Short mmCIF file of N, CA and C and ligand atoms in Angstrom, two decimals:
data_model
loop_
_atom_site.label_atom_id
_atom_site.label_comp_id
_atom_site.label_asym_id
_atom_site.label_seq_id
_atom_site.Cartn_x
_atom_site.Cartn_y
_atom_site.Cartn_z
N UNK A 1 -25.47 -205.73 4.66
CA UNK A 1 -25.66 -205.11 5.96
C UNK A 1 -26.98 -204.34 5.96
N UNK A 2 -27.75 -204.53 7.01
CA UNK A 2 -29.05 -203.85 7.07
C UNK A 2 -28.86 -202.36 7.36
N UNK A 3 -29.89 -201.58 7.07
CA UNK A 3 -29.83 -200.14 7.38
C UNK A 3 -29.63 -199.91 8.86
N UNK A 4 -30.31 -200.73 9.69
CA UNK A 4 -30.21 -200.55 11.14
C UNK A 4 -28.78 -200.82 11.62
N UNK A 5 -28.16 -201.84 11.08
CA UNK A 5 -26.78 -202.15 11.46
C UNK A 5 -25.85 -201.03 11.04
N UNK A 6 -26.05 -200.51 9.84
CA UNK A 6 -25.23 -199.42 9.34
C UNK A 6 -25.39 -198.17 10.20
N UNK A 7 -26.62 -197.86 10.58
CA UNK A 7 -26.88 -196.70 11.44
C UNK A 7 -26.23 -196.90 12.81
N UNK A 8 -26.37 -198.11 13.35
CA UNK A 8 -25.76 -198.38 14.66
C UNK A 8 -24.25 -198.20 14.58
N UNK A 9 -23.62 -198.73 13.53
CA UNK A 9 -22.17 -198.61 13.39
C UNK A 9 -21.75 -197.15 13.25
N UNK A 10 -22.50 -196.37 12.48
CA UNK A 10 -22.16 -194.96 12.32
C UNK A 10 -22.30 -194.21 13.65
N UNK A 11 -23.39 -194.49 14.37
CA UNK A 11 -23.58 -193.87 15.68
C UNK A 11 -22.43 -194.23 16.62
N UNK A 12 -22.03 -195.50 16.59
CA UNK A 12 -20.93 -195.96 17.43
C UNK A 12 -19.64 -195.21 17.08
N UNK A 13 -19.36 -195.04 15.80
CA UNK A 13 -18.16 -194.33 15.37
C UNK A 13 -18.19 -192.87 15.81
N UNK A 14 -19.36 -192.24 15.69
CA UNK A 14 -19.51 -190.84 16.12
C UNK A 14 -19.26 -190.72 17.62
N UNK A 15 -19.82 -191.63 18.38
CA UNK A 15 -19.66 -191.61 19.84
C UNK A 15 -18.21 -191.87 20.24
N UNK A 16 -17.57 -192.81 19.57
CA UNK A 16 -16.18 -193.12 19.89
C UNK A 16 -15.27 -191.94 19.56
N UNK A 17 -15.54 -191.25 18.46
CA UNK A 17 -14.74 -190.07 18.10
C UNK A 17 -14.90 -188.98 19.15
N UNK A 18 -16.12 -188.81 19.65
CA UNK A 18 -16.36 -187.80 20.70
C UNK A 18 -15.63 -188.19 21.98
N UNK A 19 -15.70 -189.45 22.34
CA UNK A 19 -15.03 -189.92 23.55
C UNK A 19 -13.52 -189.70 23.45
N UNK A 20 -12.95 -190.02 22.29
CA UNK A 20 -11.51 -189.84 22.09
C UNK A 20 -11.13 -188.35 22.18
N UNK A 21 -11.94 -187.49 21.57
CA UNK A 21 -11.67 -186.05 21.62
C UNK A 21 -11.77 -185.52 23.04
N UNK A 22 -12.78 -185.98 23.79
CA UNK A 22 -12.95 -185.57 25.18
C UNK A 22 -11.73 -185.96 26.00
N UNK A 23 -11.24 -187.17 25.80
CA UNK A 23 -10.06 -187.63 26.54
C UNK A 23 -8.84 -186.79 26.22
N UNK A 24 -8.69 -186.42 24.94
CA UNK A 24 -7.56 -185.57 24.54
C UNK A 24 -7.65 -184.20 25.22
N UNK A 25 -8.86 -183.62 25.21
CA UNK A 25 -9.04 -182.28 25.76
C UNK A 25 -8.87 -182.26 27.28
N UNK A 26 -9.25 -183.35 27.94
CA UNK A 26 -9.20 -183.39 29.40
C UNK A 26 -7.90 -183.97 29.96
N UNK A 27 -7.03 -184.46 29.10
CA UNK A 27 -5.84 -185.17 29.57
C UNK A 27 -5.01 -184.34 30.55
N UNK A 28 -4.66 -183.13 30.18
CA UNK A 28 -3.83 -182.29 31.05
C UNK A 28 -4.60 -181.89 32.31
N UNK A 29 -5.87 -181.52 32.16
CA UNK A 29 -6.67 -181.14 33.32
C UNK A 29 -6.80 -182.30 34.30
N UNK A 30 -7.08 -183.49 33.78
CA UNK A 30 -7.20 -184.66 34.65
C UNK A 30 -5.91 -184.92 35.42
N UNK A 31 -4.77 -184.81 34.72
CA UNK A 31 -3.48 -185.11 35.35
C UNK A 31 -3.06 -184.06 36.37
N UNK A 32 -3.40 -182.80 36.12
CA UNK A 32 -2.90 -181.73 36.98
C UNK A 32 -3.92 -181.23 38.00
N UNK A 33 -5.21 -181.45 37.75
CA UNK A 33 -6.25 -180.91 38.64
C UNK A 33 -7.16 -182.01 39.19
N UNK A 34 -7.81 -182.72 38.29
CA UNK A 34 -8.85 -183.68 38.70
C UNK A 34 -8.30 -184.82 39.55
N UNK A 35 -7.30 -185.52 39.04
CA UNK A 35 -6.77 -186.67 39.77
C UNK A 35 -6.10 -186.29 41.09
N UNK A 36 -5.30 -185.21 41.13
CA UNK A 36 -4.74 -184.81 42.43
C UNK A 36 -5.83 -184.41 43.43
N UNK A 37 -6.88 -183.76 42.97
CA UNK A 37 -7.95 -183.35 43.88
C UNK A 37 -8.66 -184.58 44.44
N UNK A 38 -8.96 -185.56 43.59
CA UNK A 38 -9.61 -186.78 44.06
C UNK A 38 -8.72 -187.54 45.03
N UNK A 39 -7.42 -187.59 44.72
CA UNK A 39 -6.48 -188.30 45.59
C UNK A 39 -6.46 -187.65 46.97
N UNK A 40 -6.39 -186.34 47.01
CA UNK A 40 -6.37 -185.62 48.28
C UNK A 40 -7.67 -185.87 49.06
N UNK A 41 -8.79 -185.81 48.35
CA UNK A 41 -10.09 -186.04 48.98
C UNK A 41 -10.17 -187.43 49.60
N UNK A 42 -9.72 -188.44 48.85
CA UNK A 42 -9.78 -189.82 49.35
C UNK A 42 -8.83 -190.02 50.52
N UNK A 43 -7.69 -189.34 50.51
CA UNK A 43 -6.76 -189.45 51.63
C UNK A 43 -7.37 -188.83 52.89
N UNK A 44 -8.04 -187.68 52.75
CA UNK A 44 -8.68 -187.06 53.91
C UNK A 44 -9.81 -187.93 54.42
N UNK A 45 -10.58 -188.53 53.53
CA UNK A 45 -11.68 -189.39 53.93
C UNK A 45 -11.14 -190.64 54.63
N UNK A 46 -10.05 -191.20 54.11
CA UNK A 46 -9.45 -192.38 54.73
C UNK A 46 -8.96 -192.06 56.14
N UNK A 47 -8.36 -190.88 56.30
CA UNK A 47 -7.86 -190.48 57.61
C UNK A 47 -9.00 -190.37 58.62
N UNK A 48 -10.20 -190.06 58.13
CA UNK A 48 -11.38 -189.95 59.01
C UNK A 48 -12.11 -191.28 59.13
N UNK A 49 -11.59 -192.34 58.48
CA UNK A 49 -12.19 -193.67 58.61
C UNK A 49 -13.21 -194.01 57.53
N UNK A 50 -13.35 -193.21 56.51
CA UNK A 50 -14.32 -193.40 55.43
C UNK A 50 -15.75 -193.39 55.95
N UNK A 51 -16.70 -193.35 55.02
CA UNK A 51 -18.12 -193.36 55.37
C UNK A 51 -18.69 -194.75 55.24
N UNK A 52 -19.99 -194.81 55.02
CA UNK A 52 -20.63 -196.11 54.83
C UNK A 52 -20.06 -196.77 53.58
N UNK A 53 -20.14 -198.08 53.54
CA UNK A 53 -19.60 -198.81 52.40
C UNK A 53 -20.73 -199.46 51.61
N UNK A 54 -20.52 -199.54 50.33
CA UNK A 54 -21.47 -200.19 49.44
C UNK A 54 -20.74 -201.31 48.72
N UNK A 55 -21.37 -202.44 48.62
CA UNK A 55 -20.78 -203.58 47.93
C UNK A 55 -20.99 -203.45 46.42
N UNK A 56 -19.91 -203.57 45.68
CA UNK A 56 -19.98 -203.59 44.22
C UNK A 56 -19.62 -204.98 43.74
N UNK A 57 -20.32 -205.44 42.75
CA UNK A 57 -20.06 -206.76 42.17
C UNK A 57 -20.00 -206.58 40.66
N UNK A 58 -18.86 -206.97 40.06
CA UNK A 58 -18.73 -206.75 38.61
C UNK A 58 -19.49 -207.78 37.78
N UNK A 59 -20.08 -208.75 38.45
CA UNK A 59 -20.92 -209.71 37.74
C UNK A 59 -20.15 -210.85 37.09
N UNK A 60 -18.84 -210.79 37.16
CA UNK A 60 -18.04 -211.87 36.56
C UNK A 60 -17.06 -212.44 37.58
N UNK A 61 -17.45 -212.37 38.86
CA UNK A 61 -16.69 -213.08 39.86
C UNK A 61 -15.87 -212.26 40.84
N UNK A 62 -15.91 -210.93 40.71
CA UNK A 62 -15.16 -210.10 41.65
C UNK A 62 -16.08 -209.09 42.31
N UNK A 63 -15.82 -208.83 43.57
CA UNK A 63 -16.60 -207.85 44.32
C UNK A 63 -15.67 -207.04 45.21
N UNK A 64 -16.13 -205.87 45.60
CA UNK A 64 -15.34 -205.02 46.48
C UNK A 64 -16.28 -204.04 47.17
N UNK A 65 -15.80 -203.45 48.25
CA UNK A 65 -16.55 -202.43 48.96
C UNK A 65 -16.04 -201.06 48.56
N UNK A 66 -16.97 -200.12 48.47
CA UNK A 66 -16.61 -198.76 48.08
C UNK A 66 -17.20 -197.79 49.10
N UNK A 67 -16.41 -196.80 49.48
CA UNK A 67 -16.89 -195.76 50.38
C UNK A 67 -17.92 -194.92 49.65
N UNK A 68 -19.11 -194.76 50.26
CA UNK A 68 -20.17 -194.00 49.58
C UNK A 68 -19.90 -192.50 49.61
N UNK A 69 -18.98 -192.05 50.50
CA UNK A 69 -18.67 -190.62 50.56
C UNK A 69 -17.67 -190.21 49.49
N UNK A 70 -16.53 -190.89 49.42
CA UNK A 70 -15.46 -190.44 48.51
C UNK A 70 -15.30 -191.33 47.28
N UNK A 71 -15.90 -192.52 47.30
CA UNK A 71 -15.81 -193.41 46.15
C UNK A 71 -14.60 -194.31 46.13
N UNK A 72 -13.77 -194.26 47.17
CA UNK A 72 -12.57 -195.09 47.21
C UNK A 72 -12.93 -196.56 47.42
N UNK A 73 -12.15 -197.41 46.81
CA UNK A 73 -12.28 -198.84 47.08
C UNK A 73 -11.72 -199.09 48.47
N UNK A 74 -12.46 -199.80 49.29
CA UNK A 74 -12.08 -200.02 50.68
C UNK A 74 -11.85 -201.51 50.89
N UNK A 75 -10.68 -201.86 51.41
CA UNK A 75 -10.35 -203.26 51.63
C UNK A 75 -9.97 -203.94 50.34
N UNK A 76 -9.77 -205.21 50.41
CA UNK A 76 -9.35 -205.97 49.24
C UNK A 76 -10.55 -206.48 48.45
N UNK A 77 -10.39 -206.56 47.15
CA UNK A 77 -11.43 -207.18 46.32
C UNK A 77 -11.46 -208.68 46.63
N UNK A 78 -12.60 -209.29 46.45
CA UNK A 78 -12.69 -210.72 46.73
C UNK A 78 -13.54 -211.39 45.66
N UNK A 79 -13.34 -212.69 45.54
CA UNK A 79 -14.09 -213.45 44.55
C UNK A 79 -15.48 -213.77 45.09
N UNK A 80 -16.45 -213.79 44.20
CA UNK A 80 -17.82 -214.10 44.61
C UNK A 80 -18.23 -215.46 44.11
ZN1 ZN B 1 -14.15 -192.43 51.85
#
């Protein structure tokens, strides 16, 4: 294994450990504060008809429209 590959793998492991720790620390906050707040925001935006829409394409055959104000997926996803 080259030095560059070894360094990349170590960096990847460090980043993955940080991501896992972040998820653990935010789990309760996300469930009790963040997700309910976003849900309420998207419901209020939907009731007002949402804002402008932006087309998202995942590059592997699926696309959808997203409200640029609240970030909600609007309408059904479709194949491209
Ligand atoms: Zn919206």
